[in-house]
Amino acid sequence: MWYKDGTGKVFDSSSPNTGLLKGEFFGTPTQKNCTTRFNNVNQNHNGSYYFRLEANGVLRLNYRKPTYSQVQLAILEYPPKPTVSVFKDQQEVIEMMEMMEGSSVSLRCSSKIFCPFLPPNLTWSSSLNENITGRQHQIQTELISELNFTVSHRHHKVTFTCNATNQLQQQITTQESRMLRVQYAPKNTSVSVNPAGFVLEGNSVTLSCSSDANPPLLNYTWYRDTEGLLNPVQTGPNLTINNTNSTHSGRYYCTAENKHGTQNTSVLLDVQYVPKNISVWISPAGLVLEGGSVTLSCSSDANPAVNYTWYRDTEGLLNPVQTGPNLTINNTNSTYSGRYYCTAENKHGTQNTSVLLDVQYAPKNTLVSAFPSSSVMEGNPVTLSCSSDANPAELNYTWYTETGSQIQFLQTGYSNIYIVTNPTNGAWYGCKAQNQHGQYNATIQLDVQFVPKISSSCSRSSVIACVCEAHGNPCPTLQWRLSGQVISINSTETSISEEMLGSTGVKSVLTTHHSLMDTDVLQCFSSNIYGSASQMFQAVPPPPDTSFHYPSVLLGAAVGVLVMIIVCIVVVCCERWAVAPDNDRRFVYTNKDILPFIAQSTPEPLHYSSNVFTNTEPSSGEIRGITSRTFSR
């Protein structure tokens, strides 16, 4: 039993949990060991204590003054703090001393043991919030816990705390801390862009560099990757660029340096801008031939990348054709010619440009027209014009005429030709339009209209047979007239047959068994809408005898003299023409482009006559004279 001076019994081993002090008796009295453990002491229990021994109700011994010494109990409010020491390479490190990253470090925590049976509980904690377990051992009255590790930059300014907890009073814990100081090369170097995100061209931007290092006296250097090389730009933690443009885009490197080493990092500066320098080209280059393929390509300098849209100018409107940087047209034709627009667009704006697609092709749809009309009166002029669809449109025109299988070339170069018509050139006229890619021909037939022209003949055997041919346009009609009366009824004595000679001619054959009187006049009469022509046959009475016919001789002589006079006149006119000045000469042109004006004259009626000289003794009933006349209106 234990007694406290002035209080009485505070502990009885027979009932250890009922007294003022609760505990456990460990000693062996026979061996003079009275060890007792009290579990619930506090500062109220300070004082002097003595031991009393009772056994079998008979033995009673008090161990107190003055015979025996008493136990003085001084209760502390808190257990003493543990002690924390730092060792580097087995050498103790004093407070505030720094160590180099990579060093081996030992943290040692020691605490006094006041009760060997219930020593304090030592635990470690740190500002890194990591679970730490130390290696624990006991040396006499001290309990020691050690942490062994290699320091890194993560341990710089990290506080390690050793906690000592009493096992009987777990709510009471004492602790001791120690902060490590570690020197290291730059770590966790980073770059930030302000304002964040992309930078719009023309604005300002600041690049900031930061790094974790000890000592923190850093040198920052900025570099720019230009053509694969790193060129120094500026020093200092901040790099400011004013009035940015596309050339400032790229990767920027920041290098942080202290006495222990360097570290660098980079950032991509994205300067964005509206599309510019847009261009369009055609592949294959040069002209595009109809039927081939062509690709129109569009490119632009922009950030971010653009969307391309192709437009076509159709009747003044811009119609979207396709999207994408390339526009391919297969099997081109003339409808694809025109201006194509490419629009490059991103979120900051648009820009466009255009290119003219020139699809070239050989002439086609060649057409020949006549002015004033393809139906023209004989002797009147007509202008033929040739047109053709072609690209390039600079064409070479060749004019020619077709008569049957014969082709005669008339003119080359001009698109117009000037022609003065006559019945013989009522043929096909052709125009050949040609450029560097090919040619195309077209023809036109002139409808040359003219008054009838007559040719006729008569013969007699047992009957009189007269043949009359007339040509005119429109095709004329033919009549036989006898002494002014139309012969229209076929009889057994007289018959008339007609035959068409193409589209402009008619042939009539008159056969009669009648004999013509000297006063009878047989006439072939032809007409169309432009005029008429006739030829008369008149019986001439036979001469009285077969002697020399003086009138005929005189008439022949007169004709000869007339012919000589005409020849002389022609010769004199030719000589005058040869010596006449240039401005008195007349030229005939076949192209209206070089003949500005030709006056049209009114056709005059033509008169034809023929005299037939026959034998002095003609056969009976022979027709002796022929007269031909042509009238036009």
PDB file of C-alpha atoms in Angstrom, residues 381-508:
ATOM      1  CA  PRO A 381     -24.686  44.078-155.265  1.00  0.00           C
ATOM      2  CA  VAL A 382     -24.899  41.820-152.212  1.00  0.00           C
ATOM      3  CA  THR A 383     -22.694  41.612-149.145  1.00  0.00           C
ATOM      4  CA  LEU A 384     -21.989  38.240-147.611  1.00  0.00           C
ATOM      5  CA  SER A 385     -21.038  38.155-143.927  1.00  0.00           C
ATOM      6  CA  CYS A 386     -19.497  35.250-142.072  1.00  0.00           C
ATOM      7  CA  SER A 387     -19.772  34.731-138.314  1.00  0.00           C
ATOM      8  CA  SER A 388     -18.539  31.934-136.100  1.00  0.00           C
ATOM      9  CA  ASP A 389     -18.310  31.031-132.434  1.00  0.00           C
ATOM     10  CA  ALA A 390     -14.645  30.524-131.552  1.00  0.00           C
ATOM     11  CA  ASN A 391     -12.019  31.266-128.935  1.00  0.00           C
ATOM     12  CA  PRO A 392      -9.766  32.991-129.627  1.00  0.00           C
ATOM     13  CA  ALA A 393     -12.215  35.028-131.669  1.00  0.00           C
ATOM     14  CA  GLU A 394      -9.551  36.457-133.995  1.00  0.00           C
ATOM     15  CA  LEU A 395     -10.442  34.362-137.029  1.00  0.00           C
ATOM     16  CA  ASN A 396      -9.085  34.148-140.537  1.00  0.00           C
ATOM     17  CA  TYR A 397     -11.904  33.950-143.070  1.00  0.00           C
ATOM     18  CA  THR A 398     -11.503  32.383-146.493  1.00  0.00           C
ATOM     19  CA  TRP A 399     -14.206  32.894-149.126  1.00  0.00           C
ATOM     20  CA  TYR A 400     -14.736  30.515-152.013  1.00  0.00           C
ATOM     21  CA  THR A 401     -17.418  29.545-154.481  1.00  0.00           C
ATOM     22  CA  GLU A 402     -18.585  26.082-155.461  1.00  0.00           C
ATOM     23  CA  THR A 403     -19.808  25.297-158.942  1.00  0.00           C
ATOM     24  CA  GLY A 404     -20.391  21.624-159.167  1.00  0.00           C
ATOM     25  CA  SER A 405     -17.143  20.008-158.099  1.00  0.00           C
ATOM     26  CA  GLN A 406     -15.123  23.132-158.881  1.00  0.00           C
ATOM     27  CA  ILE A 407     -13.979  25.360-156.003  1.00  0.00           C
ATOM     28  CA  GLN A 408     -12.687  28.843-156.673  1.00  0.00           C
ATOM     29  CA  PHE A 409     -11.085  30.871-153.895  1.00  0.00           C
ATOM     30  CA  LEU A 410     -12.221  34.479-153.824  1.00  0.00           C
ATOM     31  CA  GLN A 411     -10.784  36.234-150.787  1.00  0.00           C
ATOM     32  CA  THR A 412      -8.909  35.637-147.532  1.00  0.00           C
ATOM     33  CA  GLY A 413      -8.879  37.613-144.326  1.00  0.00           C
ATOM     34  CA  TYR A 414     -12.107  39.570-144.129  1.00  0.00           C
ATOM     35  CA  SER A 415     -15.394  38.404-142.655  1.00  0.00           C
ATOM     36  CA  ASN A 416     -17.354  40.208-145.423  1.00  0.00           C
ATOM     37  CA  ILE A 417     -17.256  39.978-149.190  1.00  0.00           C
ATOM     38  CA  TYR A 418     -18.929  42.285-151.739  1.00  0.00           C
ATOM     39  CA  ILE A 419     -20.389  40.693-154.872  1.00  0.00           C
ATOM     40  CA  VAL A 420     -22.105  42.160-157.949  1.00  0.00           C
ATOM     41  CA  THR A 421     -24.471  39.428-159.041  1.00  0.00           C
ATOM     42  CA  ASN A 422     -25.135  37.928-162.432  1.00  0.00           C
ATOM     43  CA  PRO A 423     -26.920  34.716-163.382  1.00  0.00           C
ATOM     44  CA  THR A 424     -23.688  32.797-163.732  1.00  0.00           C
ATOM     45  CA  ASN A 425     -22.727  33.253-160.084  1.00  0.00           C
ATOM     46  CA  GLY A 426     -25.958  32.012-158.599  1.00  0.00           C
ATOM     47  CA  ALA A 427     -23.826  29.284-157.067  1.00  0.00           C
ATOM     48  CA  TRP A 428     -22.879  28.196-153.589  1.00  0.00           C
ATOM     49  CA  TYR A 429     -20.637  30.576-151.652  1.00  0.00           C
ATOM     50  CA  GLY A 430     -18.588  29.201-148.801  1.00  0.00           C
ATOM     51  CA  CYS A 431     -16.821  30.709-145.814  1.00  0.00           C
ATOM     52  CA  LYS A 432     -14.079  28.914-143.901  1.00  0.00           C
ATOM     53  CA  ALA A 433     -13.524  30.305-140.382  1.00  0.00           C
ATOM     54  CA  GLN A 434     -10.187  29.280-138.924  1.00  0.00           C
ATOM     55  CA  ASN A 435      -8.175  29.870-135.752  1.00  0.00           C
ATOM     56  CA  GLN A 436      -5.186  28.129-134.211  1.00  0.00           C
ATOM     57  CA  HIS A 437      -7.310  25.237-132.957  1.00  0.00           C
ATOM     58  CA  GLY A 438      -9.187  24.301-136.139  1.00  0.00           C
ATOM     59  CA  GLN A 439     -11.710  25.395-138.724  1.00  0.00           C
ATOM     60  CA  TYR A 440     -15.397  25.218-139.566  1.00  0.00           C
ATOM     61  CA  ASN A 441     -17.102  25.868-142.920  1.00  0.00           C
ATOM     62  CA  ALA A 442     -20.514  27.193-143.856  1.00  0.00           C
ATOM     63  CA  THR A 443     -22.144  27.855-147.248  1.00  0.00           C
ATOM     64  CA  ILE A 444     -24.975  29.893-148.689  1.00  0.00           C
ATOM     65  CA  GLN A 445     -26.615  29.825-152.112  1.00  0.00           C
ATOM     66  CA  LEU A 446     -27.476  33.144-153.725  1.00  0.00           C
ATOM     67  CA  ASP A 447     -30.793  33.278-155.478  1.00  0.00           C
ATOM     68  CA  VAL A 448     -29.904  35.599-158.423  1.00  0.00           C
ATOM     69  CA  GLN A 449     -33.130  36.611-160.134  1.00  0.00           C
ATOM     70  CA  PHE A 450     -33.233  37.895-163.698  1.00  0.00           C
ATOM     71  CA  VAL A 451     -35.556  38.454-166.656  1.00  0.00           C
ATOM     72  CA  PRO A 452     -35.963  35.585-169.100  1.00  0.00           C
ATOM     73  CA  LYS A 453     -33.298  34.985-171.728  1.00  0.00           C
ATOM     74  CA  ILE A 454     -34.389  33.163-174.884  1.00  0.00           C
ATOM     75  CA  SER A 455     -32.631  30.978-177.396  1.00  0.00           C
ATOM     76  CA  SER A 456     -34.551  29.244-180.174  1.00  0.00           C
ATOM     77  CA  SER A 457     -34.287  27.534-183.522  1.00  0.00           C
ATOM     78  CA  CYS A 458     -36.573  26.190-186.238  1.00  0.00           C
ATOM     79  CA  SER A 459     -36.175  23.479-188.832  1.00  0.00           C
ATOM     80  CA  ARG A 460     -38.343  22.096-191.578  1.00  0.00           C
ATOM     81  CA  SER A 461     -38.651  18.792-193.269  1.00  0.00           C
ATOM     82  CA  SER A 462     -42.101  17.427-193.708  1.00  0.00           C
ATOM     83  CA  VAL A 463     -43.154  19.577-190.787  1.00  0.00           C
ATOM     84  CA  ILE A 464     -42.039  22.789-189.170  1.00  0.00           C
ATOM     85  CA  ALA A 465     -40.357  22.156-185.787  1.00  0.00           C
ATOM     86  CA  CYS A 466     -39.384  25.099-183.607  1.00  0.00           C
ATOM     87  CA  VAL A 467     -37.543  24.797-180.321  1.00  0.00           C
ATOM     88  CA  CYS A 468     -37.554  27.633-177.787  1.00  0.00           C
ATOM     89  CA  GLU A 469     -35.549  27.672-174.534  1.00  0.00           C
ATOM     90  CA  ALA A 470     -35.949  30.345-171.880  1.00  0.00           C
ATOM     91  CA  HIS A 471     -33.940  30.829-168.707  1.00  0.00           C
ATOM     92  CA  GLY A 472     -34.920  33.179-165.937  1.00  0.00           C
ATOM     93  CA  ASN A 473     -35.347  33.409-162.190  1.00  0.00           C
ATOM     94  CA  PRO A 474     -38.045  32.913-161.118  1.00  0.00           C
ATOM     95  CA  CYS A 475     -38.487  30.239-163.745  1.00  0.00           C
ATOM     96  CA  PRO A 476     -40.300  31.861-166.721  1.00  0.00           C
ATOM     97  CA  THR A 477     -43.321  30.694-168.662  1.00  0.00           C
ATOM     98  CA  LEU A 478     -43.302  30.085-172.431  1.00  0.00           C
ATOM     99  CA  GLN A 479     -45.974  30.836-175.035  1.00  0.00           C
ATOM    100  CA  TRP A 480     -46.109  30.344-178.752  1.00  0.00           C
ATOM    101  CA  ARG A 481     -47.884  33.070-180.666  1.00  0.00           C
ATOM    102  CA  LEU A 482     -48.781  33.185-184.298  1.00  0.00           C
ATOM    103  CA  SER A 483     -49.402  36.657-185.641  1.00  0.00           C
ATOM    104  CA  GLY A 484     -50.141  37.842-182.079  1.00  0.00           C
ATOM    105  CA  GLN A 485     -52.501  34.999-181.221  1.00  0.00           C
ATOM    106  CA  VAL A 486     -51.541  32.499-178.519  1.00  0.00           C
ATOM    107  CA  ILE A 487     -51.182  28.957-179.763  1.00  0.00           C
ATOM    108  CA  SER A 488     -52.559  26.961-176.884  1.00  0.00           C
ATOM    109  CA  ILE A 489     -54.591  24.048-178.266  1.00  0.00           C
ATOM    110  CA  ASN A 490     -52.931  20.951-179.546  1.00  0.00           C
ATOM    111  CA  SER A 491     -54.499  19.506-182.662  1.00  0.00           C
ATOM    112  CA  THR A 492     -53.669  16.944-185.265  1.00  0.00           C
ATOM    113  CA  GLU A 493     -51.924  19.705-187.204  1.00  0.00           C
ATOM    114  CA  THR A 494     -50.049  21.372-184.338  1.00  0.00           C
ATOM    115  CA  SER A 495     -48.546  20.076-181.082  1.00  0.00           C
ATOM    116  CA  ILE A 496     -46.635  21.784-178.262  1.00  0.00           C
ATOM    117  CA  SER A 497     -44.515  19.998-175.642  1.00  0.00           C
ATOM    118  CA  GLU A 498     -42.694  21.531-172.651  1.00  0.00           C
ATOM    119  CA  GLU A 499     -39.781  20.358-170.574  1.00  0.00           C
ATOM    120  CA  MET A 500     -38.321  21.888-167.393  1.00  0.00           C
ATOM    121  CA  LEU A 501     -34.602  22.620-167.512  1.00  0.00           C
ATOM    122  CA  GLY A 502     -33.654  22.696-163.854  1.00  0.00           C
ATOM    123  CA  SER A 503     -35.224  25.265-161.588  1.00  0.00           C
ATOM    124  CA  THR A 504     -34.663  28.271-163.860  1.00  0.00           C
ATOM    125  CA  GLY A 505     -35.217  26.980-167.386  1.00  0.00           C
ATOM    126  CA  VAL A 506     -38.018  25.760-169.611  1.00  0.00           C
ATOM    127  CA  LYS A 507     -37.943  24.273-173.094  1.00  0.00           C
ATOM    128  CA  SER A 508     -40.882  24.211-175.489  1.00  0.00           C
TER     129      SER A 508
END
